[in-house]
Amino acid sequence: MRRSSRWLVIVTVAAGMAACTATADQETNEADYLPELATICTETRETFDALPDPPDQISIADFATEASNALATESERVRRLDPPGDLDDDHRAFIRNTDEQAAAWAELASLPAGTADALEPIVTNIGELTLGRNDLALEMGVVECQRSP
C-alpha cells in the first residue's frame, strides 16, 4: 500500500472513530443532564420547603431574600450543566426563567413596609414565571423542577 493511501485509510478510520465517540458522548450527556437537573431542582425545593412560613415565622422580606438566594444558586448550578443539543434552547430558557424569578423575589424583598400596592404586580409576576417554568419543566421531562405558584 502506498504511503498516501495508508494515510487516507488512517484518517478515514480516525474520523469514523471520532464520530462514534461524539455520538457516545452525546448519549451520555443526555443520560446525565436530566438527572443532574432534577437533583438541582430537588435540592432547591428542599431549601424552599425548609423556609419558615411568612409572616408568622419569618418576615416576607426575609423569606423573599432566601427565595431569591435559592433561585440564584440554582441558576448558577444549572448554568454549569452541559445540555444535549436538543435541550439547549430549553436549558437557556430555564436559566433565564430562574434568573427572572430570583430578581422578582429580590425586588419583593426590597419593598419598604406598607407598600401593598407594589406587592401585587411582583407576586403576579412570580406566579406567571413559576407557571412558565412548570410548563418548561414538563416539556423537558423534569417534573422535579415544577413548583406550586
mmCIF file of C-alpha atoms in Angstrom:
data_model
loop_
_atom_site.group_PDB
_atom_site.id
_atom_site.type_symbol
_atom_site.label_atom_id
_atom_site.label_comp_id
_atom_site.label_asym_id
_atom_site.label_seq_id
_atom_site.Cartn_x
_atom_site.Cartn_y
_atom_site.Cartn_z
ATOM 1 C CA MET A 1 0.000 0.000 0.000
ATOM 2 C CA ARG A 2 1.363 3.373 -0.947
ATOM 3 C CA ARG A 3 2.120 5.844 1.806
ATOM 4 C CA SER A 4 -0.608 8.313 0.724
ATOM 5 C CA SER A 5 -3.196 5.524 0.607
ATOM 6 C CA ARG A 6 -2.198 4.379 4.066
ATOM 7 C CA TRP A 7 -2.673 7.914 5.449
ATOM 8 C CA LEU A 8 -6.048 8.143 3.766
ATOM 9 C CA VAL A 9 -7.129 4.902 5.467
ATOM 10 C CA ILE A 10 -5.815 6.107 8.847
ATOM 11 C CA VAL A 11 -7.589 9.455 8.518
ATOM 12 C CA THR A 12 -10.845 7.764 7.461
ATOM 13 C CA VAL A 13 -10.712 5.310 10.379
ATOM 14 C CA ALA A 14 -9.846 8.100 12.825
ATOM 15 C CA ALA A 15 -12.722 10.242 11.558
ATOM 16 C CA GLY A 16 -15.110 7.320 11.908
ATOM 17 C CA MET A 17 -13.923 6.665 15.449
ATOM 18 C CA ALA A 18 -14.316 10.340 16.327
ATOM 19 C CA ALA A 19 -17.877 10.321 15.005
ATOM 20 C CA CYS A 20 -18.705 7.263 17.113
ATOM 21 C CA THR A 21 -17.142 8.875 20.171
ATOM 22 C CA ALA A 22 -19.112 12.079 19.648
ATOM 23 C CA THR A 23 -22.349 10.108 19.428
ATOM 24 C CA ALA A 24 -21.498 8.150 22.574
ATOM 25 C CA ASP A 25 -20.614 11.363 24.404
ATOM 26 C CA GLN A 26 -23.895 12.947 23.347
ATOM 27 C CA GLU A 27 -25.866 9.929 24.547
ATOM 28 C CA THR A 28 -24.016 10.002 27.864
ATOM 29 C CA ASN A 29 -24.702 13.716 28.058
ATOM 30 C CA GLU A 30 -28.429 13.183 27.501
ATOM 31 C CA ALA A 31 -28.452 10.415 30.095
ATOM 32 C CA ASP A 32 -26.654 12.613 32.638
ATOM 33 C CA TYR A 33 -28.195 16.029 32.019
ATOM 34 C CA LEU A 34 -31.803 15.421 33.072
ATOM 35 C CA PRO A 35 -30.962 13.552 36.313
ATOM 36 C CA GLU A 36 -28.447 16.273 37.219
ATOM 37 C CA LEU A 37 -31.050 18.969 36.555
ATOM 38 C CA ALA A 38 -33.603 17.008 38.599
ATOM 39 C CA THR A 39 -31.168 16.786 41.524
ATOM 40 C CA ILE A 40 -30.527 20.528 41.444
ATOM 41 C CA CYS A 41 -34.262 21.278 41.378
ATOM 42 C CA THR A 42 -34.941 18.812 44.196
ATOM 43 C CA GLU A 43 -32.313 20.491 46.355
ATOM 44 C CA THR A 44 -33.807 23.914 45.619
ATOM 45 C CA ARG A 45 -37.259 22.613 46.515
ATOM 46 C CA GLU A 46 -35.869 21.275 49.797
ATOM 47 C CA THR A 47 -34.431 24.727 50.520
ATOM 48 C CA PHE A 48 -37.835 26.308 49.874
ATOM 49 C CA ASP A 49 -39.603 23.672 51.981
ATOM 50 C CA ALA A 50 -37.226 24.319 54.890
ATOM 51 C CA LEU A 51 -38.075 28.030 54.989
ATOM 52 C CA PRO A 52 -40.400 29.117 57.798
ATOM 53 C CA ASP A 53 -43.870 30.317 56.854
ATOM 54 C CA PRO A 54 -44.276 34.074 56.439
ATOM 55 C CA PRO A 55 -45.407 36.283 58.051
ATOM 56 C CA ASP A 56 -45.737 34.391 61.363
ATOM 57 C CA GLN A 57 -42.330 32.695 61.475
ATOM 58 C CA ILE A 58 -40.290 34.872 59.110
ATOM 59 C CA SER A 59 -40.772 38.295 57.593
ATOM 60 C CA ILE A 60 -41.879 38.488 53.996
ATOM 61 C CA ALA A 61 -38.675 40.375 53.159
ATOM 62 C CA ASP A 62 -36.504 37.669 54.740
ATOM 63 C CA PHE A 63 -38.480 34.906 53.027
ATOM 64 C CA ALA A 64 -38.170 36.684 49.677
ATOM 65 C CA THR A 65 -34.420 37.158 50.204
ATOM 66 C CA GLU A 66 -33.967 33.454 50.955
ATOM 67 C CA ALA A 67 -36.092 32.514 47.930
ATOM 68 C CA SER A 68 -34.055 34.820 45.700
ATOM 69 C CA ASN A 69 -30.791 33.359 47.002
ATOM 70 C CA ALA A 70 -32.005 29.778 46.485
ATOM 71 C CA LEU A 71 -33.038 30.512 42.900
ATOM 72 C CA ALA A 72 -29.808 32.382 42.144
ATOM 73 C CA THR A 73 -27.842 29.376 43.404
ATOM 74 C CA GLU A 74 -29.995 27.049 41.330
ATOM 75 C CA SER A 75 -29.399 29.164 38.236
ATOM 76 C CA GLU A 76 -25.629 29.119 38.784
ATOM 77 C CA ARG A 77 -25.620 25.347 39.183
ATOM 78 C CA VAL A 78 -27.821 24.762 36.123
ATOM 79 C CA ARG A 79 -25.643 27.121 34.096
ATOM 80 C CA ARG A 80 -22.677 24.771 34.715
ATOM 81 C CA LEU A 81 -24.502 21.787 33.208
ATOM 82 C CA ASP A 82 -23.743 20.769 29.643
ATOM 83 C CA PRO A 83 -27.119 20.236 27.957
ATOM 84 C CA PRO A 84 -27.576 17.940 24.992
ATOM 85 C CA GLY A 85 -28.121 19.789 21.725
ATOM 86 C CA ASP A 86 -31.846 19.095 21.561
ATOM 87 C CA LEU A 87 -32.357 20.665 25.016
ATOM 88 C CA ASP A 88 -30.019 23.627 24.574
ATOM 89 C CA ASP A 89 -32.793 26.180 23.946
ATOM 90 C CA ASP A 90 -34.865 24.826 26.841
ATOM 91 C CA HIS A 91 -31.771 24.903 29.057
ATOM 92 C CA ARG A 92 -31.206 28.589 28.305
ATOM 93 C CA ALA A 93 -34.916 29.351 28.796
ATOM 94 C CA PHE A 94 -34.863 27.543 32.145
ATOM 95 C CA ILE A 95 -31.881 29.601 33.310
ATOM 96 C CA ARG A 96 -33.491 32.835 32.094
ATOM 97 C CA ASN A 97 -36.740 31.991 33.911
ATOM 98 C CA THR A 98 -34.864 31.112 37.104
ATOM 99 C CA ASP A 99 -32.853 34.356 36.922
ATOM 100 C CA GLU A 100 -36.058 36.357 36.401
ATOM 101 C CA GLN A 101 -37.689 34.648 39.375
ATOM 102 C CA ALA A 102 -34.651 35.355 41.559
ATOM 103 C CA ALA A 103 -34.786 39.014 40.507
ATOM 104 C CA ALA A 104 -38.524 39.227 41.225
ATOM 105 C CA TRP A 105 -38.048 37.729 44.699
ATOM 106 C CA ALA A 106 -35.193 40.204 45.327
ATOM 107 C CA GLU A 107 -37.473 43.046 44.230
ATOM 108 C CA LEU A 108 -40.138 41.791 46.632
ATOM 109 C CA ALA A 109 -37.570 41.639 49.439
ATOM 110 C CA SER A 110 -36.555 45.250 48.830
ATOM 111 C CA LEU A 111 -40.068 46.695 49.093
ATOM 112 C CA PRO A 112 -40.495 49.029 52.040
ATOM 113 C CA ALA A 113 -43.111 48.037 54.605
ATOM 114 C CA GLY A 114 -46.593 49.311 53.854
ATOM 115 C CA THR A 115 -46.324 49.199 50.062
ATOM 116 C CA ALA A 116 -49.087 46.690 49.438
ATOM 117 C CA ASP A 117 -49.926 48.262 46.068
ATOM 118 C CA ALA A 118 -46.445 47.451 44.769
ATOM 119 C CA LEU A 119 -46.653 43.906 46.116
ATOM 120 C CA GLU A 120 -49.412 42.640 43.815
ATOM 121 C CA PRO A 121 -47.680 43.049 40.421
ATOM 122 C CA ILE A 122 -44.493 41.422 41.750
ATOM 123 C CA VAL A 123 -46.375 38.463 43.215
ATOM 124 C CA THR A 124 -48.317 38.121 39.951
ATOM 125 C CA ASN A 125 -45.039 38.144 38.005
ATOM 126 C CA ILE A 126 -43.574 35.441 40.269
ATOM 127 C CA GLY A 127 -46.704 33.334 39.774
ATOM 128 C CA GLU A 128 -46.559 33.712 35.990
ATOM 129 C CA LEU A 129 -42.856 32.873 35.918
ATOM 130 C CA THR A 130 -43.497 29.799 38.053
ATOM 131 C CA LEU A 131 -46.244 28.611 35.706
ATOM 132 C CA GLY A 132 -43.930 29.158 32.731
ATOM 133 C CA ARG A 133 -41.197 27.209 34.480
ATOM 134 C CA ASN A 134 -43.635 24.391 35.192
ATOM 135 C CA ASP A 135 -44.594 24.197 31.515
ATOM 136 C CA LEU A 136 -40.933 24.179 30.523
ATOM 137 C CA ALA A 137 -40.046 21.507 33.104
ATOM 138 C CA LEU A 138 -42.907 19.331 31.871
ATOM 139 C CA GLU A 139 -41.773 19.772 28.263
ATOM 140 C CA MET A 140 -38.206 18.862 29.251
ATOM 141 C CA GLY A 141 -39.380 15.829 31.220
ATOM 142 C CA VAL A 142 -38.095 17.021 34.592
ATOM 143 C CA VAL A 143 -41.100 17.097 36.915
ATOM 144 C CA GLU A 144 -38.754 17.686 39.856
ATOM 145 C CA CYS A 145 -38.352 21.238 38.560
ATOM 146 C CA GLN A 146 -42.061 22.031 38.822
ATOM 147 C CA ARG A 147 -43.250 24.109 41.786
ATOM 148 C CA SER A 148 -46.515 25.410 43.108
ATOM 149 C CA PRO A 149 -47.139 29.033 42.139
#
